[in-house]
Each structure stands twice: as structure tokens, then as C-alpha cells.
Coordinates of C-alpha atoms in Angstrom, one line a residue:
M510 CA -163.3 126.7 44.7
K511 CA -166.9 126.1 46.2
K512 CA -167.4 123.7 43.5
T513 CA -164.5 121.6 44.7
K514 CA -165.5 121.9 48.4
I515 CA -168.8 120.9 47.5
L516 CA -167.9 117.8 45.8
N517 CA -165.3 116.9 48.7
I518 CA -168.3 116.9 51.0
Q519 CA -170.6 114.8 48.9
K520 CA -167.8 112.3 48.6
K521 CA -167.2 112.5 52.2
H522 CA -170.9 111.4 52.9
T523 CA -170.9 109.0 50.2
N524 CA -168.0 107.1 51.8
R525 CA -169.6 107.2 55.2
F526 CA -173.0 105.7 53.7
L527 CA -170.9 103.0 52.0
Y528 CA -168.8 102.1 55.0
L529 CA -172.2 101.7 56.8
I530 CA -173.5 99.4 54.2
Y531 CA -170.3 97.4 54.3
G532 CA -170.6 97.3 57.9
L533 CA -173.9 96.0 58.1
L534 CA -173.4 93.5 55.3
S535 CA -170.3 92.3 56.9
F536 CA -172.3 92.0 60.3
F537 CA -175.1 90.0 58.7
V538 CA -172.6 87.7 57.3
L539 CA -170.7 86.9 60.3
Y540 CA -173.9 86.7 62.3
H541 CA -175.4 84.1 60.0
L542 CA -172.0 82.2 59.8
Y543 CA -171.7 82.3 63.5
Y544 CA -175.4 81.1 64.2
S545 CA -175.6 78.7 61.2
N546 CA -175.8 75.7 63.4
K547 CA -176.7 77.3 66.6
I548 CA -180.0 78.7 68.4
I549 CA -179.9 82.7 67.6
H550 CA -179.0 85.3 70.3
G551 CA -181.5 86.2 72.8
V552 CA -183.7 82.9 72.7
V553 CA -184.8 81.8 76.1
V554 CA -187.2 79.2 77.7
G555 CA -188.2 80.5 81.0
N556 CA -185.0 81.6 82.6
V557 CA -182.8 79.2 80.5
D558 CA -180.7 81.2 77.9
L559 CA -180.1 78.8 75.0
G560 CA -178.6 81.7 72.6
G561 CA -175.6 80.7 70.9
L562 CA -175.9 77.0 71.6
N563 CA -176.1 74.3 69.2
I564 CA -178.9 71.6 69.6
D565 CA -176.8 69.0 71.7
Q566 CA -175.4 71.7 74.1
A567 CA -179.0 73.5 74.7
Y568 CA -180.6 69.8 75.0
N569 CA -178.0 69.2 77.7
K570 CA -178.5 72.5 79.4
L571 CA -182.1 72.1 79.5
Q572 CA -182.1 68.7 80.7
Q573 CA -179.7 69.8 83.6
N574 CA -182.1 72.6 84.4
N575 CA -185.2 70.5 84.2
Q576 CA -183.4 68.0 86.7
N577 CA -183.9 70.7 89.4
N578 CA -187.5 71.5 88.7
N579 CA -190.1 69.7 91.0
S580 CA -193.1 67.6 90.0
E581 CA -195.5 70.0 92.0
L582 CA -196.9 73.4 91.7
N583 CA -197.4 74.9 95.0
Y584 CA -199.4 78.0 95.9
T585 CA -199.8 79.8 99.4
Y586 CA -202.5 81.8 100.7
Q587 CA -202.2 83.1 104.4
D588 CA -199.4 81.1 105.4
K589 CA -200.8 77.7 104.3
T590 CA -199.5 75.9 101.1
Y591 CA -202.0 74.2 98.3
T592 CA -200.7 71.7 95.9
I593 CA -201.2 70.4 92.5
D594 CA -199.4 67.2 91.9
L595 CA -198.4 66.7 88.4
K596 CA -197.2 63.1 88.8
N597 CA -201.0 62.6 88.9
T598 CA -201.6 64.2 85.4
G599 CA -199.1 62.1 83.4
F600 CA -196.8 65.5 83.0
S601 CA -193.7 65.3 81.1
Y602 CA -191.5 67.8 79.2
D603 CA -190.6 67.2 75.6
L604 CA -187.1 68.6 75.6
A605 CA -186.4 67.5 72.0
G606 CA -189.4 69.5 70.7
T607 CA -188.6 72.6 73.1
I608 CA -185.1 72.6 71.5
N609 CA -186.4 72.3 68.0
N610 CA -189.0 75.3 68.7
A611 CA -186.0 77.4 69.8
Y612 CA -183.8 76.6 67.0
Q613 CA -186.4 77.5 64.8
V614 CA -186.6 81.2 65.8
G615 CA -185.1 83.2 63.0
R616 CA -185.6 80.5 60.6
T617 CA -189.4 80.4 59.7
D618 CA -188.8 81.9 56.2
N619 CA -190.8 85.0 56.9
I620 CA -188.2 87.6 56.5
I621 CA -190.1 90.1 58.7
V622 CA -190.9 88.0 61.5
D623 CA -187.2 86.4 61.3
T624 CA -185.5 89.8 61.0
K625 CA -187.4 91.3 63.9
N626 CA -186.6 88.3 66.2
K627 CA -182.7 88.4 64.9
L628 CA -182.7 92.1 66.0
F629 CA -185.0 91.9 69.1
G630 CA -182.5 89.1 70.4
F631 CA -179.8 91.9 71.0
L632 CA -182.4 94.2 72.7
K633 CA -184.7 91.9 74.7
S634 CA -185.2 88.0 75.3
V635 CA -187.3 86.2 72.7
N636 CA -189.1 83.7 74.8
V637 CA -190.0 80.4 73.8
N638 CA -192.9 78.0 75.5
A639 CA -191.6 74.7 76.5
V640 CA -193.2 71.7 75.2
Y641 CA -194.9 69.2 77.3
D642 CA -197.5 66.4 77.3
Y643 CA -200.1 65.9 80.2
D644 CA -203.8 64.4 80.4
Q645 CA -206.0 67.0 80.6
K646 CA -208.8 65.4 82.4
S647 CA -206.4 64.6 85.3
L648 CA -205.1 67.9 85.4
E649 CA -208.8 69.2 85.7
N650 CA -209.5 66.6 88.6
E651 CA -206.2 68.1 90.4
I652 CA -207.5 71.6 90.0
L653 CA -210.9 70.3 91.5
K654 CA -209.3 68.8 94.2
L655 CA -207.3 72.2 95.2
K656 CA -210.7 74.0 94.9
G657 CA -212.6 71.6 96.9
E658 CA -209.8 72.0 99.8
F659 CA -209.6 75.5 99.6
N660 CA -213.2 77.1 98.3
K661 CA -215.3 77.9 101.0
P662 CA -218.5 79.8 100.7
Y663 CA -219.6 82.9 102.9
I664 CA -221.7 82.2 105.9
D665 CA -224.5 84.3 107.2
S666 CA -225.7 84.8 110.5
K667 CA -228.8 83.5 111.6
F668 CA -230.9 82.8 114.4
Y669 CA -230.5 79.2 116.2
L670 CA -231.2 77.3 119.3
D671 CA -228.5 76.3 121.5
Q672 CA -228.3 73.1 123.7
D673 CA -230.4 74.5 126.2
F674 CA -233.1 75.8 123.6
N675 CA -232.1 79.5 124.2
L676 CA -232.3 81.8 120.9
K677 CA -228.9 83.0 119.7
I678 CA -227.3 84.7 116.8
S679 CA -224.4 82.8 115.0
D680 CA -221.4 84.6 113.6
S681 CA -221.1 85.5 109.7
F682 CA -218.0 84.5 107.8
N683 CA -216.3 85.6 104.6
G684 CA -216.1 83.1 101.7
Y685 CA -213.1 82.5 99.6
I686 CA -213.1 81.4 96.2
I687 CA -210.2 80.7 94.1
I688 CA -210.3 82.7 90.7
D689 CA -210.2 80.1 88.2
D690 CA -208.8 82.0 84.9
Q691 CA -205.9 83.5 87.0
L692 CA -205.3 80.2 88.6
N693 CA -205.2 78.6 84.8
N694 CA -202.9 81.3 83.8
L695 CA -200.5 80.8 86.7
I696 CA -200.5 77.0 86.0
F697 CA -199.6 77.4 82.3
Y698 CA -197.1 80.4 82.8
S699 CA -195.2 77.9 85.3
L700 CA -195.5 74.7 82.7
N701 CA -194.4 77.2 79.8
N702 CA -191.6 78.7 81.5
L703 CA -190.0 76.0 83.6
D704 CA -190.9 77.8 86.5
F705 CA -191.8 75.9 89.7
S706 CA -191.4 78.6 92.3
Q707 CA -194.0 79.2 94.8
Q708 CA -196.9 81.5 93.8
Q709 CA -199.6 83.4 95.6
L710 CA -202.9 81.7 95.2
P711 CA -205.5 84.0 93.3
V712 CA -208.3 84.4 95.8
S713 CA -211.7 86.4 95.5
I714 CA -213.1 87.1 99.1
T715 CA -216.9 87.5 99.0
N716 CA -218.7 88.8 101.9
P717 CA -221.8 87.5 103.9
Q718 CA -225.0 88.8 103.0
I719 CA -226.5 88.9 106.7
T720 CA -224.2 89.6 109.7
K721 CA -224.8 89.7 113.3
S722 CA -225.2 93.3 113.3
N723 CA -227.9 93.3 110.6
I724 CA -230.2 90.8 112.5
E725 CA -230.0 92.1 116.2
P726 CA -232.6 94.3 116.0
L727 CA -235.0 91.4 115.0
F728 CA -233.9 89.1 118.1
D729 CA -236.9 90.3 120.3
K730 CA -239.4 89.6 117.7
V731 CA -238.0 86.1 116.9
Q732 CA -237.9 85.7 120.6
S733 CA -241.6 86.6 120.8
I734 CA -242.7 84.3 118.2
L735 CA -240.9 81.4 119.6
N736 CA -242.4 82.5 123.2
K737 CA -246.1 82.0 121.6
D738 CA -248.1 78.7 121.2
F739 CA -249.1 78.3 117.7
S740 CA -251.4 76.0 116.1
V741 CA -253.1 75.3 112.6
F742 CA -256.6 74.1 112.6
Y743 CA -259.0 72.3 110.2
D744 CA -262.2 71.0 111.0
S745 CA -261.6 68.5 114.2
S746 CA -257.9 68.4 113.1
S747 CA -255.1 70.6 114.6
W748 CA -251.3 70.8 114.0
D749 CA -249.2 72.3 116.9
I750 CA -246.1 74.1 115.6
D751 CA -243.2 73.3 117.9
L752 CA -240.0 75.3 119.0
E753 CA -237.7 74.3 116.4
Q754 CA -240.5 74.1 113.8
K755 CA -241.2 77.8 114.4
L756 CA -237.6 78.7 113.9
D757 CA -237.4 76.6 110.7
L758 CA -240.3 78.7 109.2
I759 CA -238.6 82.1 110.1
V760 CA -236.5 83.6 107.4
V761 CA -234.3 86.9 107.2
K762 CA -234.7 89.0 104.3
N763 CA -233.3 92.3 103.0
N764 CA -234.6 95.0 100.4
Q765 CA -233.8 98.7 100.2
E766 CA -237.5 99.9 101.5
Q767 CA -237.7 97.5 104.6
G768 CA -234.1 96.7 105.2
F769 CA -233.9 93.5 107.2
Y770 CA -237.1 92.0 108.0
L771 CA -238.8 88.7 109.0
D772 CA -240.5 86.4 106.6
I773 CA -241.6 82.7 105.9
N774 CA -239.2 80.3 104.8
N775 CA -241.2 78.9 101.8
A776 CA -239.4 75.4 101.5
T777 CA -240.5 74.9 105.2
F778 CA -243.8 76.2 104.7
N779 CA -244.4 73.9 101.4
S780 CA -242.9 71.0 103.5
F781 CA -245.7 71.7 106.1
I782 CA -248.6 71.9 103.5
D783 CA -247.2 68.4 102.2
L784 CA -247.9 67.1 105.6
I785 CA -251.4 68.3 106.4
K786 CA -252.7 68.0 103.1
Y787 CA -253.4 64.2 103.4
D788 CA -255.7 65.1 106.2
V789 CA -257.3 67.8 104.3
E790 CA -257.6 67.1 100.9
I791 CA -260.1 64.9 99.2
L792 CA -259.6 63.7 95.7
P793 CA -262.9 64.5 93.4
K794 CA -264.6 61.2 92.2
G795 CA -265.4 60.4 88.7
K796 CA -265.6 58.0 86.1
V797 CA -264.4 57.3 82.7
Q798 CA -266.9 59.2 80.2
E799 CA -265.3 58.4 77.3
D800 CA -262.1 56.6 76.2
N801 CA -260.5 55.9 72.7
N802 CA -259.2 52.4 72.3
G803 CA -258.3 52.6 76.1
N804 CA -257.0 55.8 76.1
V805 CA -258.9 58.1 78.5
V806 CA -260.7 61.4 76.8
S807 CA -262.8 62.6 79.4
F808 CA -264.3 61.8 82.9
E809 CA -267.7 62.5 84.4
L810 CA -267.5 64.3 87.7
L811 CA -269.3 62.1 90.4
Q812 CA -268.3 63.8 93.6
S813 CA -266.5 67.2 93.9
G814 CA -263.0 67.3 96.0
T815 CA -261.3 69.6 98.3
Q816 CA -258.0 71.1 98.0
I817 CA -255.6 73.8 100.2
D818 CA -255.9 76.9 98.7
E819 CA -252.3 77.7 98.9
E820 CA -252.0 81.0 98.2
T821 CA -254.8 82.2 100.6
F822 CA -253.4 80.0 103.6
Y823 CA -249.9 81.2 103.1
N824 CA -251.1 84.6 103.5
N825 CA -253.2 84.0 106.4
F826 CA -250.5 81.7 107.9
K827 CA -248.0 84.6 107.5
S828 CA -249.8 87.2 108.9
S829 CA -250.8 85.2 111.9
F830 CA -247.6 83.3 112.5
L831 CA -245.3 86.7 112.2
D832 CA -248.0 88.7 114.3
N833 CA -247.4 88.3 118.1
D834 CA -250.9 88.8 119.2
T835 CA -252.3 85.8 117.1
N836 CA -251.7 82.3 118.0
Q837 CA -253.7 80.1 115.4
V838 CA -254.7 80.1 111.9
T839 CA -257.4 77.8 110.0
V840 CA -256.5 76.0 107.0
T841 CA -258.2 77.7 104.0
T842 CA -259.5 75.3 101.3
K843 CA -261.2 75.4 97.8
V844 CA -263.6 72.9 96.0
V845 CA -262.2 70.9 93.1
D846 CA -265.2 70.9 90.8
N847 CA -263.3 69.7 87.7
F848 CA -261.5 66.5 86.7
D849 CA -258.0 67.3 85.1
I850 CA -256.8 64.3 83.3
E851 CA -253.4 66.0 83.2
K852 CA -253.2 66.9 86.7
Y853 CA -254.3 63.4 88.2
G854 CA -252.4 61.5 85.8
I855 CA -254.9 59.3 84.6
Y856 CA -254.6 58.5 80.8
Q857 CA -255.6 54.9 80.2
L858 CA -258.1 52.5 81.4
L859 CA -256.4 50.2 83.3
G860 CA -259.0 47.5 83.4
T861 CA -262.5 46.5 84.2
G862 CA -263.9 43.7 86.5
V863 CA -267.1 41.8 87.4
S864 CA -267.6 40.2 90.7
K865 CA -270.5 38.0 91.8
Y866 CA -270.8 38.5 95.5
T867 CA -274.3 36.7 96.0
G868 CA -274.2 35.1 99.4
S869 CA -271.0 37.1 100.5
G870 CA -270.6 38.6 104.1
S871 CA -271.7 42.1 104.7
T872 CA -267.8 43.2 105.0
R873 CA -267.1 41.9 101.5
V874 CA -270.3 43.5 100.1
H875 CA -269.3 46.9 101.6
N876 CA -265.8 46.6 100.2
L877 CA -267.0 45.9 96.9
T878 CA -269.4 48.6 97.1
L879 CA -266.8 51.3 98.0
A880 CA -264.4 50.2 95.5
A881 CA -266.8 50.5 92.6
D882 CA -267.9 53.6 94.3
R883 CA -264.3 54.9 93.7

């Protein structure tokens, strides 16, 4: 009796298993018969469901949807809209190519991938990217135009003179920069998915390095520098630094030890050195000591030159200029007692000349003698 009962239970389990197999086989047969010339269930391009449609039906549906698409990609930030005009990029959708890719889902001859896509099509959408053509360089130019319109670097607060030459401090402003990678992702997401809805522009906000509150404690110091007369001397020459030049020479810096402090603007200082060196520096004089087929090998120094000692002069200028009790500084120089071919750019003997000046006037004799000496 027990043996008969066990046999009956086993027979029931066997029948259920066979029914399941038959059911699955029937489902797959019917599935493949139904979708034999149709796009499989669950395939979408963006929000366009193409599952269960043949190629002509899918093409017509995609074409109808594409007619409603715009030729612009619009991005907003703080109630303002920025546009990428696709008409300038030669952009167009390849609907036939898109439908072909959709139709190939589940038909790749890779049984694992095909089975997965067929099963997933009943659980969630199987997305296929749209196919399109565009000129990459033109699209890059459109993106550059957008960035040029939007991007704004941060602006630090600084000292300035108003129209009445009164010292003021300007406001600082945040910088706004488009995040390149995120914008590119948004662009191609829209194109891949036929999605021309307005998107939020991805932006990085950069804070200024110097704000008004940072430099307000330095206001009196700057004002005192501007109020004092300041001159640079060398021998009988002198150069007065006017109000605007003094302000241009001041730069605000910041470090952990000192916080915000005043320093010399190196670019402005170097421009000042370039201005005065014509009155200060004297080139050394020399003659070709050795040449090789017209190429200069060495010089003989005939007279030393004078050159601004820029490092020493900078330090002296800085301490004097930023010190409220000092209103002048002397240019520091050093002797040039060697002739560096590389420095002076003399590589070849350009030529020689002979002149007879017997009977010439004193002026011509002087000029020729001076030229020979040089």
C-alpha cells in the first residue's frame, strides 16, 4: 500500500514537470512565431515603444515621433535659457539604422545575450540608442559658444581708485563654470533617446579667493602708501612713482602664516625695471678675440658694463615702498666684467670696414672714432 502511494506521488511530480516543460516549449514556439518578423517585446528607443511592431510600423511610429522633436537642445540656469542649435551641426537622425538596431535585439546569434534580452523585455525596457549623423567639429563649436556665453570666472575684491582718485574696495563675485563631462553626457543622452526636453545646465560655482572683508583691514596701510611721495634715484636721474603706479605695484597675497598681506606686484615691478634700465645699464665693450670662419668664438673685454642687480634692488624697493617711513630708494647695480656670447646674441662677425678720413671735419673724425671704439 505504501509502495503504491509513493508511486502515485512520483507520477504526479513527473506529470507536473512535463506540463511545465510543455508549457515553456509552447510559449517559446508561440513567442518566436509571433515575433518572427517583429521587434521583440520591451524594445524602446527613448520613450518610443517599438515592441511587437514590424519594420514598417516601427519606422512610421519613430518618424511620427521625430516630427515633434526640436532642432535645439535647451538648458536652463537661474531662469535663463541657453541653447545648442543642432541645425549648425548638420545633425539628422538615421531612422532606418535605428530601426535595424532595434530589430536585431534578440537576433544576434548569441544565445545567452538573446535569451536575456527576450526575458528582460517582459520585466523592463530594453533600450536601443538612436542612430544619427552630425559634424563633430561643428558640435564642439556650438558647445564652445555656449560656454563662452555662460562661463564667468570668479572676481576677487581689490583696491581701486574712483574717478576722484579716492581709494575704494571692489566687490567680489562667484565664478560659474559649465561642467564639461556632465554637459556632454546630457547632450548625448538627449540625442540617443530622442529626448529634447529642457535640462538643467550642470554648473560648478567657484568662490573668489579674496573678498572685501579679507582686505578691509589692509585699507589704511594701502592708503598711507598712496599718500606718501615715493621716488627712485640713480646718480643724477630720478623717477617719481605717481598715484596709479603705486596702486599697480601693490598686490594682496595670502598664506597660512601671515593671512592676507601686501606685497609687490612682480609684473608691474619688472615693467618698471625695463623702463629705467635704458638710463641705468651700460653694455660692456669688447672686440672679437677669436672667430672661426666668421663664427664668433670669444671676445676680449675692453670696458666693463653696468647692470641692475634686480634681486637686491627688488628687496630694497619692497622694504622701502611698503614701509610708511621711507619715501625713496636707490637703484642697486653690479659690474658686468665678462662678455657672454649667448647673452648678447653676437654669434657671427657681420663685417669689417676701412675708411680714410684724411681731411675730414672734426665731427666725422669723432663719429668714426666712436664707432670704432664700440
